[in-house]
mmCIF file of C-alpha atoms in Angstrom:
data_model
loop_
_atom_site.group_PDB
_atom_site.id
_atom_site.type_symbol
_atom_site.label_atom_id
_atom_site.label_comp_id
_atom_site.label_asym_id
_atom_site.label_seq_id
_atom_site.Cartn_x
_atom_site.Cartn_y
_atom_site.Cartn_z
ATOM 1 C CA MET A 1 -4.487 2.551 60.402
ATOM 2 C CA ASP A 2 -2.295 -0.393 61.496
ATOM 3 C CA SER A 3 -3.319 -3.776 60.279
ATOM 4 C CA ARG A 4 -2.328 -7.302 61.128
ATOM 5 C CA LEU A 5 -1.301 -9.261 58.029
ATOM 6 C CA SER A 6 -1.020 -13.087 57.895
ATOM 7 C CA ASN A 7 -0.721 -15.810 55.318
ATOM 8 C CA VAL A 8 -3.651 -18.243 55.490
ATOM 9 C CA THR A 9 -4.638 -21.486 53.893
ATOM 10 C CA ILE A 10 -8.230 -22.056 52.915
ATOM 11 C CA LYS A 11 -9.442 -25.671 52.484
ATOM 12 C CA VAL A 12 -12.258 -25.710 49.998
ATOM 13 C CA ASP A 13 -13.522 -28.303 47.531
ATOM 14 C CA CYS A 14 -10.938 -30.884 48.547
ATOM 15 C CA VAL A 15 -8.038 -28.482 47.704
ATOM 16 C CA THR A 16 -6.048 -25.908 49.680
ATOM 17 C CA LEU A 17 -5.909 -22.279 48.499
ATOM 18 C CA GLU A 18 -3.369 -19.772 49.623
ATOM 19 C CA GLY A 19 -4.459 -16.367 50.854
ATOM 20 C CA ILE A 20 -3.393 -13.106 52.520
ATOM 21 C CA LEU A 21 -5.568 -11.913 55.343
ATOM 22 C CA CYS A 22 -5.226 -8.352 56.604
ATOM 23 C CA ILE A 23 -7.212 -7.272 59.665
ATOM 24 C CA PRO A 24 -7.113 -3.662 60.968
ATOM 25 C CA LEU A 25 -7.983 -2.748 64.534
ATOM 26 C CA ASN A 26 -11.724 -2.892 65.068
ATOM 27 C CA PRO A 27 -12.658 -3.937 61.434
ATOM 28 C CA ILE A 28 -16.022 -2.707 60.185
ATOM 29 C CA GLY A 29 -16.331 -5.400 57.536
ATOM 30 C CA ILE A 30 -14.318 -7.690 55.277
ATOM 31 C CA ILE A 31 -13.746 -7.540 51.573
ATOM 32 C CA VAL A 32 -13.035 -10.759 49.609
ATOM 33 C CA PHE A 33 -10.857 -10.192 46.509
ATOM 34 C CA SER A 34 -11.047 -12.328 43.386
ATOM 35 C CA HIS A 35 -8.385 -11.804 40.747
ATOM 36 C CA GLY A 36 -8.292 -12.179 37.013
ATOM 37 C CA THR A 37 -6.736 -14.619 34.673
ATOM 38 C CA GLY A 38 -2.991 -15.155 35.198
ATOM 39 C CA SER A 39 -2.978 -13.105 38.370
ATOM 40 C CA SER A 40 -2.864 -14.242 42.014
ATOM 41 C CA ARG A 41 -3.251 -13.175 45.651
ATOM 42 C CA ILE A 42 -0.027 -11.059 45.248
ATOM 43 C CA SER A 43 -1.434 -8.898 42.401
ATOM 44 C CA PRO A 44 0.153 -5.456 42.931
ATOM 45 C CA SER A 45 -3.049 -3.642 41.953
ATOM 46 C CA ASN A 46 -5.186 -5.639 44.357
ATOM 47 C CA LEU A 47 -2.643 -5.292 47.136
ATOM 48 C CA TYR A 48 -2.719 -1.503 46.668
ATOM 49 C CA VAL A 49 -6.524 -1.358 46.778
ATOM 50 C CA SER A 50 -6.468 -3.670 49.835
ATOM 51 C CA LYS A 51 -4.246 -1.246 51.646
ATOM 52 C CA VAL A 52 -6.576 1.611 50.926
ATOM 53 C CA LEU A 53 -9.526 -0.386 52.189
ATOM 54 C CA ASN A 54 -7.583 -1.433 55.304
ATOM 55 C CA SER A 55 -6.973 2.221 56.042
ATOM 56 C CA ALA A 56 -10.743 2.753 55.923
ATOM 57 C CA GLY A 57 -11.325 -0.045 58.464
ATOM 58 C CA PHE A 58 -12.034 -2.989 56.236
ATOM 59 C CA ALA A 59 -10.385 -6.309 56.690
ATOM 60 C CA THR A 60 -9.355 -7.836 53.359
ATOM 61 C CA LEU A 61 -8.763 -11.409 52.096
ATOM 62 C CA LEU A 62 -6.858 -11.839 48.833
ATOM 63 C CA PHE A 63 -6.665 -15.494 47.851
ATOM 64 C CA ASP A 64 -5.680 -17.653 44.857
ATOM 65 C CA LEU A 65 -8.792 -18.862 43.024
ATOM 66 C CA LEU A 66 -6.814 -21.822 41.639
ATOM 67 C CA THR A 67 -4.161 -24.160 43.013
ATOM 68 C CA PRO A 68 -0.700 -24.202 41.339
ATOM 69 C CA GLN A 69 -1.678 -27.395 39.529
ATOM 70 C CA GLU A 70 -4.906 -25.820 38.283
ATOM 71 C CA GLU A 71 -3.005 -22.692 37.191
ATOM 72 C CA ARG A 72 -0.630 -24.862 35.096
ATOM 73 C CA LEU A 73 -3.558 -26.665 33.452
ATOM 74 C CA ASP A 74 -5.435 -23.480 32.838
ATOM 75 C CA SER A 75 -2.388 -21.903 31.096
ATOM 76 C CA ILE A 76 -2.528 -24.794 28.624
ATOM 77 C CA THR A 77 -6.192 -25.497 28.211
ATOM 78 C CA GLY A 78 -7.951 -22.347 29.472
ATOM 79 C CA GLU A 79 -10.248 -24.716 31.340
ATOM 80 C CA PHE A 80 -10.897 -22.454 34.338
ATOM 81 C CA ARG A 81 -10.428 -18.816 33.326
ATOM 82 C CA SER A 82 -13.839 -18.281 31.903
ATOM 83 C CA ASN A 83 -15.628 -21.015 33.885
ATOM 84 C CA LEU A 84 -17.655 -18.566 36.028
ATOM 85 C CA ASN A 85 -19.547 -21.270 37.932
ATOM 86 C CA PHE A 86 -16.271 -22.845 39.001
ATOM 87 C CA LEU A 87 -14.720 -19.515 40.038
ATOM 88 C CA SER A 88 -17.909 -18.440 41.840
ATOM 89 C CA ASN A 89 -18.021 -21.671 43.829
ATOM 90 C CA ARG A 90 -14.474 -20.978 45.013
ATOM 91 C CA ILE A 91 -15.572 -17.494 46.199
ATOM 92 C CA ILE A 92 -18.671 -18.832 47.892
ATOM 93 C CA SER A 93 -16.665 -21.590 49.633
ATOM 94 C CA THR A 94 -14.135 -18.987 50.803
ATOM 95 C CA THR A 95 -16.968 -16.864 52.115
ATOM 96 C CA ASN A 96 -18.129 -19.808 54.131
ATOM 97 C CA TRP A 97 -14.596 -20.165 55.472
ATOM 98 C CA ILE A 98 -14.803 -16.515 56.652
ATOM 99 C CA LYS A 99 -18.052 -17.112 58.369
ATOM 100 C CA GLU A 100 -16.514 -19.989 60.337
ATOM 101 C CA ASN A 101 -13.320 -18.145 61.270
ATOM 102 C CA PRO A 102 -13.514 -16.918 64.864
ATOM 103 C CA LEU A 103 -11.512 -13.809 64.007
ATOM 104 C CA LEU A 104 -13.974 -12.836 61.308
ATOM 105 C CA THR A 105 -17.381 -14.148 62.465
ATOM 106 C CA GLY A 106 -20.061 -11.560 62.278
ATOM 107 C CA LEU A 107 -18.235 -9.133 59.969
ATOM 108 C CA PRO A 108 -20.317 -7.933 57.006
ATOM 109 C CA ILE A 109 -18.853 -9.221 53.732
ATOM 110 C CA GLY A 110 -18.270 -7.450 50.468
ATOM 111 C CA TYR A 111 -16.673 -8.541 47.227
ATOM 112 C CA TYR A 112 -14.001 -6.912 44.984
ATOM 113 C CA GLY A 113 -13.177 -8.629 41.691
ATOM 114 C CA ALA A 114 -10.950 -7.814 38.692
ATOM 115 C CA SER A 115 -11.323 -9.077 35.103
ATOM 116 C CA ALA A 116 -13.002 -12.569 35.165
ATOM 117 C CA GLY A 117 -12.891 -12.330 38.951
ATOM 118 C CA GLY A 118 -15.220 -9.356 38.683
ATOM 119 C CA GLY A 119 -17.879 -11.426 36.904
ATOM 120 C CA ALA A 120 -17.337 -14.314 39.352
ATOM 121 C CA ALA A 121 -17.874 -11.922 42.318
ATOM 122 C CA ILE A 122 -21.142 -10.636 40.827
ATOM 123 C CA LEU A 123 -22.384 -14.154 40.258
ATOM 124 C CA SER A 124 -21.373 -15.180 43.795
ATOM 125 C CA SER A 125 -23.394 -12.323 45.267
ATOM 126 C CA HIS A 126 -26.409 -13.776 43.475
ATOM 127 C CA SER A 127 -26.169 -16.850 45.663
ATOM 128 C CA SER A 128 -25.681 -14.988 48.949
ATOM 129 C CA ASN A 129 -29.339 -14.544 49.943
ATOM 130 C CA ASN A 130 -28.676 -10.765 50.130
ATOM 131 C CA LEU A 131 -25.901 -11.208 52.739
ATOM 132 C CA ILE A 132 -23.198 -9.529 50.594
ATOM 133 C CA PHE A 133 -23.438 -5.778 51.144
ATOM 134 C CA GLY A 134 -21.714 -4.703 47.938
ATOM 135 C CA VAL A 135 -19.576 -5.732 44.978
ATOM 136 C CA VAL A 136 -16.892 -3.780 43.100
ATOM 137 C CA SER A 137 -15.733 -4.996 39.713
ATOM 138 C CA ARG A 138 -12.581 -3.437 38.244
ATOM 139 C CA GLY A 139 -12.149 -3.952 34.553
ATOM 140 C CA GLY A 140 -14.438 -6.898 35.029
ATOM 141 C CA ARG A 141 -16.420 -9.249 32.862
ATOM 142 C CA PRO A 142 -20.001 -9.047 34.082
ATOM 143 C CA ASP A 143 -21.136 -10.208 30.661
ATOM 144 C CA LEU A 144 -19.965 -13.702 31.645
ATOM 145 C CA VAL A 145 -22.845 -13.764 34.230
ATOM 146 C CA GLY A 146 -25.214 -13.983 31.265
ATOM 147 C CA GLY A 147 -28.918 -14.099 31.812
ATOM 148 C CA LEU A 148 -28.602 -13.998 35.576
ATOM 149 C CA LEU A 149 -27.670 -10.316 35.357
ATOM 150 C CA LYS A 150 -31.309 -9.397 35.300
ATOM 151 C CA SER A 151 -31.847 -10.996 38.719
ATOM 152 C CA ILE A 152 -28.772 -9.418 40.488
ATOM 153 C CA THR A 153 -29.815 -7.358 43.389
ATOM 154 C CA THR A 154 -26.581 -6.799 45.375
ATOM 155 C CA PRO A 155 -25.378 -3.167 45.098
ATOM 156 C CA THR A 156 -22.763 -3.176 42.408
ATOM 157 C CA LEU A 157 -20.079 -0.798 41.215
ATOM 158 C CA LEU A 158 -18.446 -1.401 37.777
ATOM 159 C CA ILE A 159 -15.217 0.477 37.132
ATOM 160 C CA VAL A 160 -13.593 0.482 33.669
ATOM 161 C CA GLY A 161 -10.813 2.402 31.921
ATOM 162 C CA GLY A 162 -11.855 5.003 29.369
ATOM 163 C CA ASP A 163 -9.346 3.602 26.884
ATOM 164 C CA ASP A 164 -10.491 0.033 27.439
ATOM 165 C CA CYS A 165 -13.186 0.266 24.824
ATOM 166 C CA ASP A 166 -14.125 -3.431 24.600
ATOM 167 C CA THR A 167 -14.486 -3.792 28.389
ATOM 168 C CA TYR A 168 -16.491 -0.562 28.577
ATOM 169 C CA SER A 169 -18.949 -1.844 25.986
ATOM 170 C CA LEU A 170 -19.351 -5.123 27.858
ATOM 171 C CA ASN A 171 -19.900 -3.345 31.184
ATOM 172 C CA LYS A 172 -22.319 -0.779 29.722
ATOM 173 C CA SER A 173 -24.449 -3.540 28.213
ATOM 174 C CA ALA A 174 -24.318 -5.556 31.455
ATOM 175 C CA ILE A 175 -25.451 -2.742 33.729
ATOM 176 C CA GLN A 176 -28.427 -2.048 31.471
ATOM 177 C CA GLN A 177 -29.451 -5.632 31.980
ATOM 178 C CA MET A 178 -29.379 -5.451 35.763
ATOM 179 C CA ASN A 179 -33.041 -4.530 35.988
ATOM 180 C CA GLN A 180 -33.498 -5.757 39.593
ATOM 181 C CA CYS A 181 -30.405 -3.994 40.991
ATOM 182 C CA GLN A 182 -31.547 -0.751 42.593
ATOM 183 C CA ASP A 183 -28.016 0.533 43.398
ATOM 184 C CA LYS A 184 -25.713 0.106 40.482
ATOM 185 C CA GLU A 185 -23.047 2.358 39.031
ATOM 186 C CA LEU A 186 -20.691 2.324 36.047
ATOM 187 C CA ILE A 187 -17.656 4.616 36.451
ATOM 188 C CA VAL A 188 -15.252 5.220 33.667
ATOM 189 C CA ILE A 189 -11.743 6.423 34.610
ATOM 190 C CA PRO A 190 -10.575 8.779 31.832
ATOM 191 C CA ASN A 191 -7.366 7.883 29.910
ATOM 192 C CA ALA A 192 -7.054 4.554 31.731
ATOM 193 C CA SER A 193 -6.387 1.227 30.012
ATOM 194 C CA HIS A 194 -7.459 -2.231 31.205
ATOM 195 C CA LEU A 195 -5.055 -2.581 34.149
ATOM 196 C CA PHE A 196 -5.045 1.117 35.124
ATOM 197 C CA PRO A 197 -1.267 1.505 35.031
ATOM 198 C CA GLU A 198 -1.454 5.151 34.074
ATOM 199 C CA PRO A 199 -0.429 7.715 36.758
ATOM 200 C CA GLY A 200 -3.226 8.384 39.209
ATOM 201 C CA CYS A 201 -5.716 5.977 37.688
ATOM 202 C CA LEU A 202 -5.420 3.134 40.221
ATOM 203 C CA GLU A 203 -5.651 5.694 43.024
ATOM 204 C CA GLN A 204 -8.957 6.852 41.594
ATOM 205 C CA VAL A 205 -10.187 3.274 41.370
ATOM 206 C CA ALA A 206 -9.222 2.700 45.009
ATOM 207 C CA GLU A 207 -11.022 5.850 46.259
ATOM 208 C CA PHE A 208 -14.169 5.115 44.251
ATOM 209 C CA SER A 209 -14.130 1.527 45.638
ATOM 210 C CA LYS A 210 -13.569 2.616 49.175
ATOM 211 C CA GLN A 211 -16.408 5.210 49.238
ATOM 212 C CA PHE A 212 -18.838 2.828 47.506
ATOM 213 C CA LEU A 213 -18.181 -0.002 49.915
ATOM 214 C CA LYS A 214 -18.380 2.314 52.936
ATOM 215 C CA ASN A 215 -21.752 3.716 51.794
ATOM 216 C CA GLN A 216 -23.141 0.298 51.000
ATOM 217 C CA LEU A 217 -21.986 -1.028 54.373
ATOM 218 C CA ASP A 218 -23.774 1.827 56.119
ATOM 219 C CA ASN A 219 -26.938 1.032 54.178
ATOM 220 C CA PHE A 220 -26.611 -2.678 54.971
ATOM 221 C CA ILE A 221 -26.187 -2.069 58.612
ATOM 222 C CA LYS A 222 -29.238 0.157 58.717
ATOM 223 C CA GLN A 223 -31.337 -2.446 56.929
ATOM 224 C CA HIS A 224 -30.285 -5.193 59.321
ATOM 225 C CA SER A 225 -30.299 -3.310 62.612
ATOM 226 C CA PRO A 226 -33.402 -2.529 64.709
ATOM 227 C CA THR A 227 -32.047 0.902 65.597
ATOM 228 C CA CYS A 228 -29.609 3.315 63.966
ATOM 229 C CA GLY A 229 -26.933 5.227 65.773
ATOM 230 C CA SER A 230 -23.305 6.302 65.496
ATOM 231 C CA SER A 231 -20.251 4.128 65.485
ATOM 232 C CA ASN A 232 -18.569 3.680 68.841
ATOM 233 C CA GLY A 233 -15.343 2.432 67.343
ATOM 234 C CA SER A 234 -15.559 -0.858 69.251
ATOM 235 C CA GLY A 235 -15.350 -3.188 66.286
ATOM 236 C CA SER A 236 -18.122 -4.434 64.072
ATOM 237 C CA SER A 237 -20.736 -7.035 63.591
ATOM 238 C CA ILE A 238 -23.897 -7.144 61.643
ATOM 239 C CA ASN A 239 -25.687 -5.542 64.643
ATOM 240 C CA ASN A 240 -23.344 -2.561 64.926
ATOM 241 C CA THR A 241 -24.538 0.777 63.709
ATOM 242 C CA PHE A 242 -22.570 3.415 61.873
ATOM 243 C CA ASN A 243 -22.844 7.015 60.794
ATOM 244 C CA ASN A 244 -24.314 7.097 57.298
ATOM 245 C CA ASN A 245 -22.530 9.285 54.833
ATOM 246 C CA SER A 246 -24.512 9.256 51.596
ATOM 247 C CA ASN A 247 -22.249 11.776 49.806
ATOM 248 C CA SER A 248 -20.468 10.235 46.822
ATOM 249 C CA PHE A 249 -16.683 10.741 46.557
ATOM 250 C CA LEU A 250 -15.806 11.233 42.893
ATOM 251 C CA LEU A 251 -12.475 11.985 41.240
ATOM 252 C CA GLY A 252 -11.612 13.184 37.791
ATOM 253 C CA LYS A 253 -14.006 13.215 34.920
ATOM 254 C CA SER A 254 -16.141 10.114 34.931
ATOM 255 C CA ILE A 255 -19.304 8.710 33.487
ATOM 256 C CA LEU A 256 -21.756 7.529 36.151
ATOM 257 C CA VAL A 257 -24.406 5.106 35.019
ATOM 258 C CA SER A 258 -26.970 4.537 37.794
ATOM 259 C CA ASN A 259 -30.218 2.710 37.235
ATOM 260 C CA SER A 260 -29.667 2.904 33.451
ATOM 261 C CA THR A 261 -29.203 6.706 33.436
ATOM 262 C CA THR A 262 -25.982 8.144 32.047
ATOM 263 C CA VAL A 263 -24.652 11.460 33.410
ATOM 264 C CA GLN A 264 -21.492 13.315 32.540
ATOM 265 C CA LEU A 265 -19.672 14.585 35.653
ATOM 266 C CA GLU A 266 -16.804 17.048 36.151
ATOM 267 C CA PHE A 267 -14.887 17.098 39.380
ATOM 268 C CA GLY A 268 -11.432 18.308 40.403
ATOM 269 C CA ILE A 269 -8.775 16.077 41.839
ATOM 270 C CA ASP A 270 -8.309 16.623 45.607
#
Protein backbone atom coordinates (compact mmCIF):
# COMPACT_ATOMS: atom_id res chain seq x y z
CA MET A 1 0.00 0.00 0.00
CA ASP A 2 1.47 3.33 -1.09
CA SER A 3 1.90 5.92 1.67
CA ARG A 4 2.65 9.62 1.70
CA LEU A 5 5.62 10.41 3.94
CA SER A 6 6.43 13.89 5.20
CA ASN A 7 8.60 15.53 7.82
CA VAL A 8 6.56 17.53 10.31
CA THR A 9 7.20 19.88 13.21
CA ILE A 10 5.06 19.63 16.32
CA LYS A 11 4.85 22.65 18.62
CA VAL A 12 4.17 21.50 22.17
CA ASP A 13 5.03 22.82 25.61
CA CYS A 14 6.81 25.87 24.15
CA VAL A 15 9.21 23.68 22.16
CA THR A 16 9.26 22.24 18.65
CA LEU A 17 9.57 18.49 18.12
CA GLU A 18 10.54 16.82 14.85
CA GLY A 19 8.43 14.03 13.45
CA ILE A 20 7.84 11.73 10.48
CA LEU A 21 4.22 11.39 9.38
CA CYS A 22 3.24 8.61 6.99
CA ILE A 23 -0.32 8.47 5.67
CA PRO A 24 -1.53 5.61 3.43
CA LEU A 25 -4.49 5.97 1.10
CA ASN A 26 -7.75 5.90 3.09
CA PRO A 27 -6.15 5.41 6.54
CA ILE A 28 -8.15 3.43 9.07
CA GLY A 29 -6.45 4.97 12.11
CA ILE A 30 -3.16 6.48 13.27
CA ILE A 31 -0.48 5.02 15.52
CA VAL A 32 1.71 7.38 17.57
CA PHE A 33 5.21 6.01 18.23
CA SER A 34 7.23 6.82 21.34
CA HIS A 35 10.86 5.70 21.38
CA GLY A 36 13.22 4.66 24.13
CA THR A 37 16.23 6.33 25.71
CA GLY A 38 18.90 7.38 23.24
CA SER A 39 16.69 6.68 20.25
CA SER A 40 14.75 9.03 17.97
CA ARG A 41 12.13 9.28 15.26
CA ILE A 42 14.53 7.56 12.85
CA SER A 43 14.85 4.40 14.95
CA PRO A 44 15.33 1.59 12.38
CA SER A 45 13.17 -0.80 14.42
CA ASN A 46 10.30 1.65 14.73
CA LEU A 47 10.57 2.62 11.07
CA TYR A 48 10.24 -1.04 10.12
CA VAL A 49 7.18 -1.58 12.33
CA SER A 50 5.74 1.67 11.00
CA LYS A 51 6.04 0.38 7.43
CA VAL A 52 4.23 -2.84 8.35
CA LEU A 53 1.42 -0.84 9.98
CA ASN A 54 1.22 1.46 6.94
CA SER A 55 0.71 -1.60 4.75
CA ALA A 56 -2.25 -2.54 6.96
CA GLY A 57 -3.85 0.88 6.46
CA PHE A 58 -2.63 2.72 9.55
CA ALA A 59 -1.13 6.18 9.38
CA THR A 60 1.90 6.51 11.65
CA LEU A 61 3.63 9.36 13.45
CA LEU A 62 7.17 8.86 14.71
CA PHE A 63 8.43 11.86 16.65
CA ASP A 64 11.26 12.89 18.92
CA LEU A 65 10.16 12.99 22.54
CA LEU A 66 12.97 15.43 23.33
CA THR A 67 14.50 18.43 21.60
CA PRO A 68 18.22 18.24 20.67
CA GLN A 69 19.02 20.42 23.68
CA GLU A 70 17.03 18.14 26.00
CA GLU A 71 18.75 15.10 24.50
CA ARG A 72 22.16 16.56 25.29
CA LEU A 73 21.12 17.40 28.84
CA ASP A 74 19.60 13.95 29.33
CA SER A 75 22.78 12.25 28.13
CA ILE A 76 24.63 13.99 30.98
CA THR A 77 22.08 14.03 33.78
CA GLY A 78 19.49 11.38 32.87
CA GLU A 79 16.89 14.00 33.76
CA PHE A 80 14.24 12.93 31.25
CA ARG A 81 14.77 9.27 30.39
CA SER A 82 12.80 7.87 33.33
CA ASN A 83 10.58 10.90 33.94
CA LEU A 84 7.41 9.19 32.79
CA ASN A 85 5.15 12.14 33.56
CA PHE A 86 7.27 14.38 31.34
CA LEU A 87 7.38 11.86 28.49
CA SER A 88 3.67 11.15 28.82
CA ASN A 89 2.84 14.84 28.60
CA ARG A 90 4.77 15.01 25.33
CA ILE A 91 2.73 12.11 23.94
CA ILE A 92 -0.55 13.65 25.08
CA SER A 93 0.37 17.02 23.58
CA THR A 94 1.29 15.32 20.32
CA THR A 95 -2.03 13.46 20.39
CA ASN A 96 -3.79 16.81 20.68
CA TRP A 97 -1.76 18.05 17.70
CA ILE A 98 -3.09 15.10 15.70
CA LYS A 99 -6.67 15.89 16.66
CA GLU A 100 -6.23 19.43 15.37
CA ASN A 101 -4.52 18.41 12.12
CA PRO A 102 -7.04 18.58 9.25
CA LEU A 103 -5.39 15.60 7.53
CA LEU A 104 -5.84 13.45 10.62
CA THR A 105 -8.99 14.72 12.32
CA GLY A 106 -11.37 11.91 13.20
CA LEU A 107 -8.88 9.06 12.88
CA PRO A 108 -8.92 6.64 15.82
CA ILE A 109 -5.60 6.81 17.68
CA GLY A 110 -3.39 4.04 19.04
CA TYR A 111 0.02 4.07 20.72
CA TYR A 112 3.20 2.09 20.11
CA GLY A 113 6.10 2.52 22.52
CA ALA A 114 9.54 1.00 23.05
CA SER A 115 11.58 0.81 26.27
CA ALA A 116 10.72 3.83 28.46
CA GLY A 117 8.50 5.02 25.62
CA GLY A 118 6.38 1.93 26.18
CA GLY A 119 5.72 2.89 29.77
CA ALA A 120 5.01 6.47 28.72
CA ALA A 121 2.51 5.26 26.11
CA ILE A 122 0.64 3.19 28.70
CA LEU A 123 0.55 6.12 31.12
CA SER A 124 -0.67 8.44 28.36
CA SER A 125 -3.55 6.10 27.56
CA HIS A 126 -4.68 6.43 31.18
CA SER A 127 -5.36 10.14 30.57
CA SER A 128 -7.21 9.64 27.29
CA ASN A 129 -10.76 9.18 28.62
CA ASN A 130 -10.89 5.84 26.77
CA LEU A 131 -10.23 7.48 23.40
CA ILE A 132 -7.05 5.48 22.67
CA PHE A 133 -8.08 2.19 21.09
CA GLY A 134 -4.95 0.22 21.93
CA VAL A 135 -1.35 0.31 23.15
CA VAL A 136 1.60 -1.85 22.11
CA SER A 137 4.75 -1.83 24.25
CA ARG A 138 7.89 -3.44 22.76
CA GLY A 139 10.56 -4.23 25.33
CA GLY A 140 8.85 -1.58 27.42
CA ARG A 141 8.97 -0.44 31.01
CA PRO A 142 5.38 -0.62 32.25
CA ASP A 143 6.75 -0.88 35.76
CA LEU A 144 7.52 2.85 35.59
CA VAL A 145 3.77 3.51 35.56
CA GLY A 146 3.72 2.39 39.18
CA GLY A 147 0.47 2.26 41.12
CA LEU A 148 -1.57 3.55 38.19
CA LEU A 149 -1.17 0.17 36.48
CA LYS A 150 -4.13 -1.12 38.44
CA SER A 151 -6.41 1.49 36.86
CA ILE A 152 -5.29 1.10 33.22
CA THR A 153 -8.24 0.09 31.03
CA THR A 154 -6.91 0.64 27.48
CA PRO A 155 -6.32 -2.67 25.64
CA THR A 156 -2.60 -3.32 25.98
CA LEU A 157 -0.12 -5.68 24.33
CA LEU A 158 3.28 -6.16 25.98
CA ILE A 159 5.98 -7.78 23.82
CA VAL A 160 9.34 -8.83 25.26
CA GLY A 161 12.28 -10.94 24.15
CA GLY A 162 12.68 -14.40 25.63
CA ASP A 163 16.34 -13.73 26.38
CA ASP A 164 15.60 -10.33 27.94
CA CYS A 165 15.03 -11.77 31.39
CA ASP A 166 14.93 -8.54 33.41
CA THR A 167 12.43 -6.86 31.09
CA TYR A 168 10.31 -10.02 31.00
CA SER A 169 10.11 -10.07 34.80
CA LEU A 170 9.09 -6.40 34.90
CA ASN A 171 6.41 -6.93 32.25
CA LYS A 172 5.05 -10.09 33.84
CA SER A 173 4.69 -8.31 37.17
CA ALA A 174 3.12 -5.27 35.51
CA ILE A 175 0.45 -7.19 33.61
CA GLN A 176 -0.58 -8.98 36.78
CA GLN A 177 -1.20 -5.57 38.36
CA MET A 178 -3.45 -4.37 35.51
CA ASN A 179 -6.60 -5.56 37.24
CA GLN A 180 -8.98 -3.19 35.44
CA CYS A 181 -7.67 -3.98 31.95
CA GLN A 182 -9.98 -6.52 30.33
CA ASP A 183 -7.90 -6.98 27.17
CA LYS A 184 -4.21 -7.38 27.96
CA GLU A 185 -1.58 -9.71 26.57
CA LEU A 186 2.06 -10.47 27.26
CA ILE A 187 3.84 -12.09 24.32
CA VAL A 188 7.37 -13.43 24.60
CA ILE A 189 9.40 -13.78 21.39
CA PRO A 190 11.68 -16.83 21.82
CA ASN A 191 15.45 -16.34 21.55
CA ALA A 192 15.10 -12.56 21.24
CA SER A 193 17.10 -10.01 23.22
CA HIS A 194 15.98 -6.53 24.23
CA LEU A 195 16.19 -4.85 20.81
CA PHE A 196 15.00 -7.91 18.83
CA PRO A 197 17.99 -7.87 16.41
CA GLU A 198 17.94 -11.64 15.93
CA PRO A 199 16.76 -12.91 12.50
CA GLY A 200 12.99 -12.93 12.19
CA CYS A 201 12.30 -11.54 15.66
CA LEU A 202 11.40 -7.97 14.73
CA GLU A 203 9.19 -9.36 11.96
CA GLN A 204 7.26 -11.32 14.58
CA VAL A 205 6.96 -8.20 16.73
CA ALA A 206 5.55 -6.26 13.78
CA GLU A 207 2.99 -8.95 12.91
CA PHE A 208 1.82 -9.33 16.50
CA SER A 209 1.51 -5.55 16.77
CA LYS A 210 -0.37 -5.20 13.49
CA GLN A 211 -2.94 -7.86 14.30
CA PHE A 212 -3.49 -6.63 17.86
CA LEU A 213 -4.04 -3.05 16.72
CA LYS A 214 -6.35 -4.12 13.89
CA ASN A 215 -8.46 -6.22 16.25
CA GLN A 216 -8.62 -3.47 18.87
CA LEU A 217 -9.56 -0.89 16.24
CA ASP A 218 -12.42 -3.12 15.09
CA ASN A 219 -13.61 -3.44 18.69
CA PHE A 220 -13.28 0.29 19.26
CA ILE A 221 -15.29 1.14 16.16
CA LYS A 222 -18.04 -1.28 17.19
CA GLN A 223 -18.24 0.28 20.65
CA HIS A 224 -18.48 3.82 19.26
CA SER A 225 -20.74 3.22 16.27
CA PRO A 226 -24.55 2.95 16.43
CA THR A 227 -24.49 0.20 13.79
CA CYS A 228 -21.92 -2.29 12.59
CA GLY A 229 -21.21 -3.11 8.97
CA SER A 230 -18.36 -3.82 6.60
CA SER A 231 -15.65 -1.44 5.49
CA ASN A 232 -16.35 0.40 2.25
CA GLY A 233 -12.71 1.36 1.77
CA SER A 234 -13.57 5.07 1.74
CA GLY A 235 -11.28 6.19 4.51
CA SER A 236 -11.93 6.22 8.21
CA SER A 237 -13.32 8.20 11.07
CA ILE A 238 -14.62 7.18 14.43
CA ASN A 239 -18.03 6.60 12.83
CA ASN A 240 -16.79 4.19 10.13
CA THR A 241 -17.47 0.49 10.55
CA PHE A 242 -15.17 -2.38 9.72
CA ASN A 243 -15.27 -6.12 9.41
CA ASN A 244 -14.31 -7.63 12.76
CA ASN A 245 -11.66 -10.32 12.66
CA SER A 246 -11.30 -11.74 16.15
CA ASN A 247 -8.81 -14.43 15.16
CA SER A 248 -5.38 -13.93 16.69
CA PHE A 249 -2.33 -14.02 14.40
CA LEU A 250 0.49 -15.67 16.29
CA LEU A 251 3.99 -16.59 15.16
CA GLY A 252 6.59 -18.87 16.63
CA LYS A 253 6.46 -20.22 20.16
CA SER A 254 5.19 -17.59 22.55
CA ILE A 255 3.78 -17.19 25.99
CA LEU A 256 0.48 -15.36 26.01
CA VAL A 257 -0.64 -13.87 29.28
CA SER A 258 -4.22 -12.65 29.08
CA ASN A 259 -6.17 -11.53 32.12
CA SER A 260 -3.48 -13.00 34.39
CA THR A 261 -3.66 -16.45 32.76
CA THR A 262 -0.49 -17.96 31.30
CA VAL A 263 -0.75 -20.33 28.33
CA GLN A 264 2.02 -22.04 26.36
CA LEU A 265 1.37 -21.83 22.62
CA GLU A 266 2.99 -23.63 19.67
CA PHE A 267 2.56 -22.29 16.14
CA GLY A 268 4.44 -22.68 12.88
CA ILE A 269 5.96 -19.76 11.04
CA ASP A 270 4.00 -18.82 7.91
